[in-house]
Short mmCIF file of C-alpha atoms in Angstrom, two decimals:
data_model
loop_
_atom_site.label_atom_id
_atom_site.label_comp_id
_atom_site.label_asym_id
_atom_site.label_seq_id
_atom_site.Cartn_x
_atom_site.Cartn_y
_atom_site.Cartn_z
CA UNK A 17 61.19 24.41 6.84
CA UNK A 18 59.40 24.94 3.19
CA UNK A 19 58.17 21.39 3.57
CA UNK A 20 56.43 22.70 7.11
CA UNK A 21 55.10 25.85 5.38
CA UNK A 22 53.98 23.93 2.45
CA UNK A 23 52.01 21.57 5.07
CA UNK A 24 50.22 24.45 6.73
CA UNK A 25 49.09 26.09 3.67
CA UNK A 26 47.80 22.88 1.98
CA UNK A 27 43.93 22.11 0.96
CA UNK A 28 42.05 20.24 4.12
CA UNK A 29 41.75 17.72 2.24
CA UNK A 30 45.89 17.11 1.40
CA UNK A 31 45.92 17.85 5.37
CA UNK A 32 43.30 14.65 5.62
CA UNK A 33 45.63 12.59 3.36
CA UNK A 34 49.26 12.97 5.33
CA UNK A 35 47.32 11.83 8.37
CA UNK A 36 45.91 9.26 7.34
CA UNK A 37 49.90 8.42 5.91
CA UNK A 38 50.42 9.46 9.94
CA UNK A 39 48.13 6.78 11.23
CA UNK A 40 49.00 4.21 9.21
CA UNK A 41 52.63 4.89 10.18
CA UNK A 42 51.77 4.62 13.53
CA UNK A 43 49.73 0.99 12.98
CA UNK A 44 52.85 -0.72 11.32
CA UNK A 45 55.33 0.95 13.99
CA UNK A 46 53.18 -0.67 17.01
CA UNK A 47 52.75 -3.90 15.36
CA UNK A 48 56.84 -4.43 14.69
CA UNK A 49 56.99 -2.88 18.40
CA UNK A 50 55.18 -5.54 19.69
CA UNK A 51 57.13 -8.17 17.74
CA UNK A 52 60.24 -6.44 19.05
CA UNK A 53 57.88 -7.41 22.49
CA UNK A 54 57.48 -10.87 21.64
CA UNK A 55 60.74 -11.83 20.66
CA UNK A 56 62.59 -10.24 23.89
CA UNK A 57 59.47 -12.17 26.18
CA UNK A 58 60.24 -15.46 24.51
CA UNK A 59 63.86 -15.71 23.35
CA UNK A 60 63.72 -19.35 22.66
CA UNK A 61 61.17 -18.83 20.01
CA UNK A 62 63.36 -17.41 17.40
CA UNK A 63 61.39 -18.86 14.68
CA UNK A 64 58.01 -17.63 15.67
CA UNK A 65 59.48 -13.85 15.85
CA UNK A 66 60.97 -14.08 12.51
CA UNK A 67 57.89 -15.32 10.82
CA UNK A 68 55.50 -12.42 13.16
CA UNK A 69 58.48 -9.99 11.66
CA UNK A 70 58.13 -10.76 7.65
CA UNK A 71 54.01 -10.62 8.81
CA UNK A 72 54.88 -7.04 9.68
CA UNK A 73 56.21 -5.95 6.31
CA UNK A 74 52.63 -6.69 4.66
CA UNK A 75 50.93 -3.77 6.43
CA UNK A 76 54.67 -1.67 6.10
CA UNK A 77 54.96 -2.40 2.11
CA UNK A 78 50.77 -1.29 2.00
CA UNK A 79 51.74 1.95 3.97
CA UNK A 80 54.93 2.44 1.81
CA UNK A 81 52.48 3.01 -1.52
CA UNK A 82 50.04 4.37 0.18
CA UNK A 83 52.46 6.97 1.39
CA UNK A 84 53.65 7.44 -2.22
CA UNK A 85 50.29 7.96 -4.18
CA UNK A 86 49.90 10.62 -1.33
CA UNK A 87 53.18 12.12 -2.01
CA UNK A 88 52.09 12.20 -6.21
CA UNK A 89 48.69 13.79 -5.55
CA UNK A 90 50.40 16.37 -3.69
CA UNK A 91 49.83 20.03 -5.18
CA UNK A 92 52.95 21.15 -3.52
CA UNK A 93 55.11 18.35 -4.36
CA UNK A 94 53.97 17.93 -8.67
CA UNK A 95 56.24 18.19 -10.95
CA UNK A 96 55.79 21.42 -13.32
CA UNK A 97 57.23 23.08 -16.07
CA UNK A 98 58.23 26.56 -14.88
CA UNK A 99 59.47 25.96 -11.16
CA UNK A 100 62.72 25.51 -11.94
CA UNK A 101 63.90 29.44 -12.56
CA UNK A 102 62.72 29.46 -8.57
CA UNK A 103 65.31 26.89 -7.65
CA UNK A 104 61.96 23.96 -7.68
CA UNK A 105 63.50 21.40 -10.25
CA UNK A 106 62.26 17.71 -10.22
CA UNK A 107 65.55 16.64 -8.09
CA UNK A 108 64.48 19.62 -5.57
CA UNK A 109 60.81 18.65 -5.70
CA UNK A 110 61.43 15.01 -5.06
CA UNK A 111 63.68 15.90 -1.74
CA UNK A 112 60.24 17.82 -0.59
CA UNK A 113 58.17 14.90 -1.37
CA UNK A 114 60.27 12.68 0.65
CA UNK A 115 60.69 15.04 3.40
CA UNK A 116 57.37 15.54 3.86
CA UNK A 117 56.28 12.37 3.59
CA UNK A 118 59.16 11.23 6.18
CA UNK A 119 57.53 14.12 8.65
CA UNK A 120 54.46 12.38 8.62
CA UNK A 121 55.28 8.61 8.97
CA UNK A 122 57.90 10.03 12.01
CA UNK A 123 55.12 11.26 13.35
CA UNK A 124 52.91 8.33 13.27
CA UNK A 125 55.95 6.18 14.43
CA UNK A 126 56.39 8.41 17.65
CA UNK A 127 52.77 8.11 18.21
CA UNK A 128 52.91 3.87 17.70
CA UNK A 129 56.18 3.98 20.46
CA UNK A 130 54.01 5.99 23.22
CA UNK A 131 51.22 4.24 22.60
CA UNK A 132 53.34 0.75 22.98
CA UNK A 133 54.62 1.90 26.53
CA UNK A 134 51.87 2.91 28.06
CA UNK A 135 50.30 -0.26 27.10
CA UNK A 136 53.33 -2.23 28.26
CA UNK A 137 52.97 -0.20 31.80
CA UNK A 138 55.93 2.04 31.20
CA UNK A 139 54.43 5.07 30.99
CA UNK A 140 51.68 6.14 33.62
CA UNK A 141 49.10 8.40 34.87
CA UNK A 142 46.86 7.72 31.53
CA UNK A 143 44.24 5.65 31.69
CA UNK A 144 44.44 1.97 30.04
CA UNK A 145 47.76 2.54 31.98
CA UNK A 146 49.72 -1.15 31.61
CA UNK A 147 46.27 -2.84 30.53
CA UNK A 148 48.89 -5.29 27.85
CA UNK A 149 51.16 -5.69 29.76
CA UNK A 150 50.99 -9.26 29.45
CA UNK A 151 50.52 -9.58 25.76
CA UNK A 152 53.44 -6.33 25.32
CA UNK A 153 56.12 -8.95 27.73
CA UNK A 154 56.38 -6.19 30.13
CA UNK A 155 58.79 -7.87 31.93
CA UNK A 156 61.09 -8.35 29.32
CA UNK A 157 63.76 -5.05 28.51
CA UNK A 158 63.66 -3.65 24.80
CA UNK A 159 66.85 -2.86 23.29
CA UNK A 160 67.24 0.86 22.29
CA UNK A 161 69.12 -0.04 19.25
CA UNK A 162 66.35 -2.68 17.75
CA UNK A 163 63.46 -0.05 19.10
CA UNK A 164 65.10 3.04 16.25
CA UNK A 165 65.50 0.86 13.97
CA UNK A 166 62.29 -0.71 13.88
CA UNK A 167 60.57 2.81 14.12
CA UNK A 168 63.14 4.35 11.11
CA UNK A 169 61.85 1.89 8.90
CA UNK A 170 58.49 3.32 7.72
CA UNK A 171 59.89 6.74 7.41
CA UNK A 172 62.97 5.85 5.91
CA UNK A 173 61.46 2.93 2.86
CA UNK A 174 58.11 5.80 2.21
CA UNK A 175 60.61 8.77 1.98
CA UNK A 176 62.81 6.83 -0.43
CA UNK A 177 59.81 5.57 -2.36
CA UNK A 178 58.12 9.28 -2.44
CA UNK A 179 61.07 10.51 -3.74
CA UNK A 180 61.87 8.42 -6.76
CA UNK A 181 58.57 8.40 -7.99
CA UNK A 182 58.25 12.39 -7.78
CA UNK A 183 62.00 12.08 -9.45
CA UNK A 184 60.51 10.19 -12.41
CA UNK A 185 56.98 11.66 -12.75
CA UNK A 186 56.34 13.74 -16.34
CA UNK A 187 56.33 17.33 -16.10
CA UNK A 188 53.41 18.68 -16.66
CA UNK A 189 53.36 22.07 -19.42
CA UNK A 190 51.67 24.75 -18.06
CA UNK A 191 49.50 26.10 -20.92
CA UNK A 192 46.75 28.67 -21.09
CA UNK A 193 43.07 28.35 -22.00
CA UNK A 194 43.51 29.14 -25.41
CA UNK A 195 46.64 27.23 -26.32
CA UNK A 196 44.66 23.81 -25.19
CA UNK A 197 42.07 24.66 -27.69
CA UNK A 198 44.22 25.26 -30.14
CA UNK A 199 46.18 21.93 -29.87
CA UNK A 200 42.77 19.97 -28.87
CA UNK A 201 42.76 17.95 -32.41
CA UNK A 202 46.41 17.12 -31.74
CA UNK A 203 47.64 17.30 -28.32
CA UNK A 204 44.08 16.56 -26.72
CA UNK A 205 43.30 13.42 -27.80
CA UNK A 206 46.91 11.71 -29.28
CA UNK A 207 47.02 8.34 -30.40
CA UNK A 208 46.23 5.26 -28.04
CA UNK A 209 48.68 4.92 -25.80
CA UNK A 210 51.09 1.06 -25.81
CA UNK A 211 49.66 -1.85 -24.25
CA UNK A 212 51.43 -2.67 -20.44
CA UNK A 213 54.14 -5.80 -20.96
CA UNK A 214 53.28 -7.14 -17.74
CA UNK A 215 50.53 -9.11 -18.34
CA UNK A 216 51.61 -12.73 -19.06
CA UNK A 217 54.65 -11.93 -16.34
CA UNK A 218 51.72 -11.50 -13.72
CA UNK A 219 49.91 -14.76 -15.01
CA UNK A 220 53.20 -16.95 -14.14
CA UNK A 221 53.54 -15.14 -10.68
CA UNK A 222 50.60 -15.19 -9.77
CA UNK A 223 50.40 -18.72 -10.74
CA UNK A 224 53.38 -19.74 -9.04
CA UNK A 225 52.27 -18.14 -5.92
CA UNK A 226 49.42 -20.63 -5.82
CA UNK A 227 51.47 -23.64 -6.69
CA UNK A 228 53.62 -22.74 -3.88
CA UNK A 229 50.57 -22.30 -1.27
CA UNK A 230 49.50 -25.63 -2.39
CA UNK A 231 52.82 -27.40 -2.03
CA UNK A 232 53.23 -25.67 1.27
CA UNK A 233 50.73 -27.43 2.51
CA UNK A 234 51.17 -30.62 1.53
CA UNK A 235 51.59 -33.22 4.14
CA UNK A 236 49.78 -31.37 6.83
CA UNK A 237 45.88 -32.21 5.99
CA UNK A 238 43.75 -30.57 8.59
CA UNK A 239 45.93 -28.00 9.85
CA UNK A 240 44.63 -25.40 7.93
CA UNK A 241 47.02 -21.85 7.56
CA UNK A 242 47.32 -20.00 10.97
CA UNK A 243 47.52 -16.37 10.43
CA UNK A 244 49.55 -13.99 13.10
CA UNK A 245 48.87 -14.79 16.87
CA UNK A 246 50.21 -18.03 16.53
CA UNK A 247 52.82 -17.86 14.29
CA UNK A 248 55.17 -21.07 15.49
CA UNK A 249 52.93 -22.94 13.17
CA UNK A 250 52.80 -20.95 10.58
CA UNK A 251 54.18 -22.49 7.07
CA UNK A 252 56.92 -19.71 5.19
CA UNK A 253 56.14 -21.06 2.58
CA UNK A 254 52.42 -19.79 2.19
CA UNK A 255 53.60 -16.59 3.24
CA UNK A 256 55.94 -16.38 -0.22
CA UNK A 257 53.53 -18.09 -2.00
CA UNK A 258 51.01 -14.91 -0.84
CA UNK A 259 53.18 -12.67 -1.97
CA UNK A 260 53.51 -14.13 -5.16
CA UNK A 261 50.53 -13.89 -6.11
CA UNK A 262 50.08 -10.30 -4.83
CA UNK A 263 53.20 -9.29 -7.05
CA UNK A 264 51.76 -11.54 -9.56
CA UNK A 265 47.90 -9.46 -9.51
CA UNK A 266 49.92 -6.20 -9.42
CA UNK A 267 52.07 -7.03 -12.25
CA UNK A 268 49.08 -8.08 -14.57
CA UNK A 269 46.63 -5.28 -13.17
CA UNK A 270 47.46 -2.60 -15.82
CA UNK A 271 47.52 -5.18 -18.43
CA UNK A 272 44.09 -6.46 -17.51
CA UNK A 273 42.62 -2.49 -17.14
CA UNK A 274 43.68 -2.24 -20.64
CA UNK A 275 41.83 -5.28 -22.30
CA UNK A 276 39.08 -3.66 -20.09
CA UNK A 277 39.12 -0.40 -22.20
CA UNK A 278 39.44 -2.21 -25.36
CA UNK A 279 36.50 -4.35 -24.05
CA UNK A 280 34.25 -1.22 -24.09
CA UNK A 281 35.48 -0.34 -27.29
CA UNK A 282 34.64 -3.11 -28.82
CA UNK A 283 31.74 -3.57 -32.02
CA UNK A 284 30.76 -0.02 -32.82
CA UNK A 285 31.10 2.11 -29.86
CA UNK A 286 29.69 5.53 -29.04
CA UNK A 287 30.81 8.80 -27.74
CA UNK A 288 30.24 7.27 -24.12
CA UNK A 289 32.14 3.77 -24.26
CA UNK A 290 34.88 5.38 -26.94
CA UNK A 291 35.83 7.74 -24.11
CA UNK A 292 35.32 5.15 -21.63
CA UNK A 293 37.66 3.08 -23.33
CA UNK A 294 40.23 5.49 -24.56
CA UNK A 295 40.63 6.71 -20.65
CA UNK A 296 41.16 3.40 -19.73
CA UNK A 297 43.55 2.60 -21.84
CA UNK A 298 45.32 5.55 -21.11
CA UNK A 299 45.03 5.11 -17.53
CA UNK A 300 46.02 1.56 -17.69
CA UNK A 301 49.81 2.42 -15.96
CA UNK A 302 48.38 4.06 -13.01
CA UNK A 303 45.33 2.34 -12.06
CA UNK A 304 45.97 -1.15 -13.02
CA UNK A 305 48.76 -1.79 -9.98
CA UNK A 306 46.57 -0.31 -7.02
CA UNK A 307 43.52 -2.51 -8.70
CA UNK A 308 45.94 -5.80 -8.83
CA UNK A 309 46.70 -5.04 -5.19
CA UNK A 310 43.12 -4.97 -4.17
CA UNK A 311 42.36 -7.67 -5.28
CA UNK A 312 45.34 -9.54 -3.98
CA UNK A 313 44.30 -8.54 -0.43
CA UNK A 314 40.43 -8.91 -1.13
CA UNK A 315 41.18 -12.45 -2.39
CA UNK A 316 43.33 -13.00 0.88
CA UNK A 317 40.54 -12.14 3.08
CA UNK A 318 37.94 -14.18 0.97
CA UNK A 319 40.36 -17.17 1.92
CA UNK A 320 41.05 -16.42 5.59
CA UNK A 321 37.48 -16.06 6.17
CA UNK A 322 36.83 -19.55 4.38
CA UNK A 323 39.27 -20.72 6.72
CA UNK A 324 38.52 -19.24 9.82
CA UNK A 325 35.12 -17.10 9.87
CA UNK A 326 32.53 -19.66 11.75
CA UNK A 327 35.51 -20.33 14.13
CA UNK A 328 35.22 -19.17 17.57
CA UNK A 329 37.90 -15.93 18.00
CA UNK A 330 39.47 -16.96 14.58
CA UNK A 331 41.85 -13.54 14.73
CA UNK A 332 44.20 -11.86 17.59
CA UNK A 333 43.80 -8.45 17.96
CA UNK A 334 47.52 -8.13 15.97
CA UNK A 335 46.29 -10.06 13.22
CA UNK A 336 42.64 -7.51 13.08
CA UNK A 337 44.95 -4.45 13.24
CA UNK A 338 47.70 -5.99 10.45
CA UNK A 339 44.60 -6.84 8.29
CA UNK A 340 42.57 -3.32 9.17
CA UNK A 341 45.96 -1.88 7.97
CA UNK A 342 46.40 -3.93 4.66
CA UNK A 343 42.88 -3.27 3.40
CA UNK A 344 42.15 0.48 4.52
CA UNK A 345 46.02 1.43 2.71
CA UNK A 346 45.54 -0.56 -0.33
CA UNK A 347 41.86 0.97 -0.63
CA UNK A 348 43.48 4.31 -0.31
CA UNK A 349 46.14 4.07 -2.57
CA UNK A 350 43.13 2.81 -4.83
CA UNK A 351 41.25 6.05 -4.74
CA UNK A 352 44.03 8.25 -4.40
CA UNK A 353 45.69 6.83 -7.74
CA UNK A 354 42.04 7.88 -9.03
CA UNK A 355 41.98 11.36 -8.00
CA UNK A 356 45.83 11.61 -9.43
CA UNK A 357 43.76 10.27 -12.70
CA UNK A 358 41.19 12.75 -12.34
CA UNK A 359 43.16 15.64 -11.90
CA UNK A 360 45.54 14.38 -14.59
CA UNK A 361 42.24 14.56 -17.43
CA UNK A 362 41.27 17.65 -15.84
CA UNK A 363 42.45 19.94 -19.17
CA UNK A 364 40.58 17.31 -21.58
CA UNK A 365 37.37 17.48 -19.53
CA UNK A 366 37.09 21.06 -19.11
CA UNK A 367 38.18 21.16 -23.46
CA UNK A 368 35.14 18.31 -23.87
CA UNK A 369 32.91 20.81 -21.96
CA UNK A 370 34.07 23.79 -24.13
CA UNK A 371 33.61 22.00 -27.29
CA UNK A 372 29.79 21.44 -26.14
CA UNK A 373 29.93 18.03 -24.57
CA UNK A 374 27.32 17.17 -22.26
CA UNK A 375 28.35 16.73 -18.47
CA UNK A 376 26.22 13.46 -18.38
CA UNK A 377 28.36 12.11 -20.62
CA UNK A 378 31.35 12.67 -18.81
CA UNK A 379 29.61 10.83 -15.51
CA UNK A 380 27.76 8.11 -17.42
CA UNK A 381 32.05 7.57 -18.83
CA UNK A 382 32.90 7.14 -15.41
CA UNK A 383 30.71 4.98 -14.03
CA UNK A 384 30.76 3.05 -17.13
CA UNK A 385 34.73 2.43 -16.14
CA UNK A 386 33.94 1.44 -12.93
CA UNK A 387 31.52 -0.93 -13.62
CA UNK A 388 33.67 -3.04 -16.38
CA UNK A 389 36.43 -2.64 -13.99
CA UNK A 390 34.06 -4.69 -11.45
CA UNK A 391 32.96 -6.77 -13.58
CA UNK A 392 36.57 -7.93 -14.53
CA UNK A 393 38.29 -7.78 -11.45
CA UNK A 394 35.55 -9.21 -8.95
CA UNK A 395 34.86 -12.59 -10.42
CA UNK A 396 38.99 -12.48 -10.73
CA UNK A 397 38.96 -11.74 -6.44
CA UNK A 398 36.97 -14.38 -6.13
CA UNK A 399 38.61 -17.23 -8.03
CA UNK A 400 41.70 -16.19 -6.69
CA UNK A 401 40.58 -16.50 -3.15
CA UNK A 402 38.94 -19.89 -3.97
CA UNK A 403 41.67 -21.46 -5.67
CA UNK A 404 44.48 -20.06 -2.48
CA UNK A 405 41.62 -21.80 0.17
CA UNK A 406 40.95 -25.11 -1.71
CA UNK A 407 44.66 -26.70 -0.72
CA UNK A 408 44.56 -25.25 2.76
CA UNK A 409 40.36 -26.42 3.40
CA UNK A 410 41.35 -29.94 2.16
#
C-alpha cells in the first residue's frame, strides 16, 4: 500500500520511468510467450525452443538493469540518513524498491499475456482478433504451469535485483546549505577516488568471447549466424561467445571511463578539463557498466547488419521486437545511470555556483565528458563489431 501511494505522488517524470520498466516487461513476457508457443506447436523441435528460450533472456537481463537504475533514481526509494527514526531503514527501503518495481514489470507481464491471446485467437471481440494465429501455434494448448512461470520471471529477477542494489547503495547525509560550505575544501572535493580492477578482467572476456564466435563457426563457411526466426540453425556457441564479450565490455567499461578522465587531465589542464576529469573519474563505477553494455549491443547490431542488412527480410518480427528491446533498455539504463550521476553532484554544482563559478563552465564540463567518452567508446563499437562479423562474413 505505501509503495501504491508513493507511485501516485511521484514526479511525471518517475511516473514516465516505471512505464517504460512496464512496457519493457510486457516485450520480454510476449516474446518467452511465444516461445512457450513455439515449443508446444512443434514438440519435435526441442532444440530450436531451447536456443529461441536463452534468445529470450537477452532482452529479460536488458529489462532486469533497466528496471534497477529505475529503482536507484527513485526519490521515494533513496537511501537517506534520517528515515530510519520513521521505521524507513535501508532493509525497509530496499523491500519498497523491489515492490514497486515488481508492480510494474507484473503489470507489463499481464499486459504481454492478453496481448498473446488475442493474437493467438483466444480472446475476441477486439480487433486484430486471432490475426497470429499461425505464427502464436493456435492450435497447440499452453500449459498453465509453464505460462506463470514464464510471466513471474521478469518480476521476480528485477524485484530481486532492485532490492539488493537499494540494500547496498551509500546513504546519503542530509546537510544544510551552510554546513556544505563549510566542509567544501574537505568534503567537496576529497581525493581522487581508486581506479576500477576490472579492466584487464574485461580485456580476457571480451577476448574470449570473440575467440569463441570464431571457433563457432568454423567448419560452416557460408552459413553466416542466423539470428531468432530460425533458430534450428543457430550455433550455441556464438550465442556464449556474445555474451562474453558483452560481460567482457561491461566489466572493462568503468575501467576504460576512468583512463578517459585521466585522459582529459592530462598535460596542464584547466578549470574545465580538471573538473571534467575529476567527475569522470569519480563517476567511473556507475557509468562505465551501462557504457560497456552499449556498446556490446551497438557492436552486435553493427555485425548483424554486416551480415544481414542488403538481404531481403533479413529479421522476423521476434527478432525486430528482441532487438527494439535490447537497444531502447540498454539506452535507458544509459541515461538513467546519468541522471542518478547528475543528481548525485547536485550539492558540488550548486557549491561551484556559490563560490562564483560560471554556469558555462559547468556545461562546456559536460559536454566535454561526453565527447571523450565518444571518442573512446565509438571507434571501440566499431572494432568490436568488425572483428565479431569477420569469422561469420568469411
Amino acid at each position: 500500500m505505501l509503495a501504491l501511494r508513493l507511485a501516485r505522488g511521484s514526479h511525471p517524470l518517475v511516473l514516465v520511468r516505471r512505464l517504460l520498466v512496464a512496457a519493457a516487461s510486457a516485450g520480454v513476457g510476449f516474446l518467452l510467450l511465444c516461445t512457450l508457443g513455439y515449443a508446444s506447436g512443434h514438440p519435435a523441435h526441442s532444440a530450436g525452443s531451447v536456443l529461441r528460450l536463452l534468445w529470450c533472456f537477452v532482452p529479460l537481463a536488458a529489462t532486469v538493469q533497466f528496471a534497477v537504475a529505475v529503482a536507484r533514481t527513485d526519490p521515494s526509494t533513496r537511501p537517506r540518513a534520517g528515515l530510519s527514526a520513521v521505521g524507513l531503514g535501508p532493509v525497509r527501503l530496499s523491500v519498497l524498491a523491489a515492490v514497486s518495481t515488481a508492480v510494474s514489470c507484473t503489470l507489463g507481464s499481464m499486459v504481454a499475456l492478453l496481448f498473446f491471446l488475442h493474437l493467438r485467437g483466444d480472446l475476441s471481440g477486439l480487433p486484430f482478433d486471432g490475426a497470429a494465429a499461425g505464427l502464436l501455434a493456435a492450435d497447440a494448448p499452453l500449459p498453465l504451469a509453464a505460462v506463470l512461470v514464464l510471466l513471474t520471471l521478469v518480476p521476480a529477477a528485477a524485484a530481486t535485483a532492485s532490492a539488493l542494489a537499494l540494500r547496498t547503495a551509500p546513504v546519503r547525509a542530509e546537510g544544510t546549505t551552510e554546513e556544505a560550505e563549510d566542509l567544501l575544501p574537505e568534503e567537496q572535493f576529497p581525493a581522487p577516488a581508486a581506479p576500477p580492477a576490472g579492466l584487464p578482467w574485461g580485456v580476457a572476456l571480451t577476448a574470449a568471447g570473440l575467440a569463441v564466435e570464431a571457433y563457432a563457426n568454423r567448419g560452416a563457411p557460408g552459413s553466416p549466424f542466423p539470428l531468432p526466426g530460425k533458430l534450428d540453425a543457430t550455433p550455441a556457441w556464438v550465442l556464449v561467445g556474445w555474451t562474453l564479450t558483452a560481460i567482457g565490455l561491461a566489466t572493462a567499461g568503468p575501467g576504460l571511463t576512468y583512463l578517459c578522465g585521466r585522459l582529459v587531465q592530462a598535460m596542464r589542464p584547466g578549470a574545465v578539463r580538471l573538473l571534467a576529469g575529476r567527475v569522470l573519474m569519480d563517476e567511473a563505477h556507475r557509468i562505465g557498466r551501462p557504457l560497456g553494455i552499449v556498446c556490446a549491443v551497438l557492436s552486435a547490431v553493427v555485425a548483424a547488419y554486416a551480415l544481414y542488412g542488403t538481404g531481403p527480410r533479413p529479421f522476423g518480427p521476434l527478432t525486430a521486437l528482441g532487438a527494439v528491446l535490447v537497444i531502447g533498455c540498454t539506452t535507458a539504463t544509459l541515461l538513467t545511470s546519468a541522471l542518478e550521476a547528475k543528481q548525485a553532484r547536485a550539492e558540488t554544482a550548486r557549491a561551484l555556483l556559490r563560490l562564483g563559478a560560471p554556469a558555462s563552465a559547468l556545461r562546456a564540463a559536460t559536454a566535454l565528458r561526453a565527447a571523450v567518452l565518444l571518442l573512446v567508446f565509438a571507434p571501440l563499437t566499431w572494432a568490436i563489431a568488425e572483428l565479431a562479423a569477420l569469422p561469420l562474413t568469411a
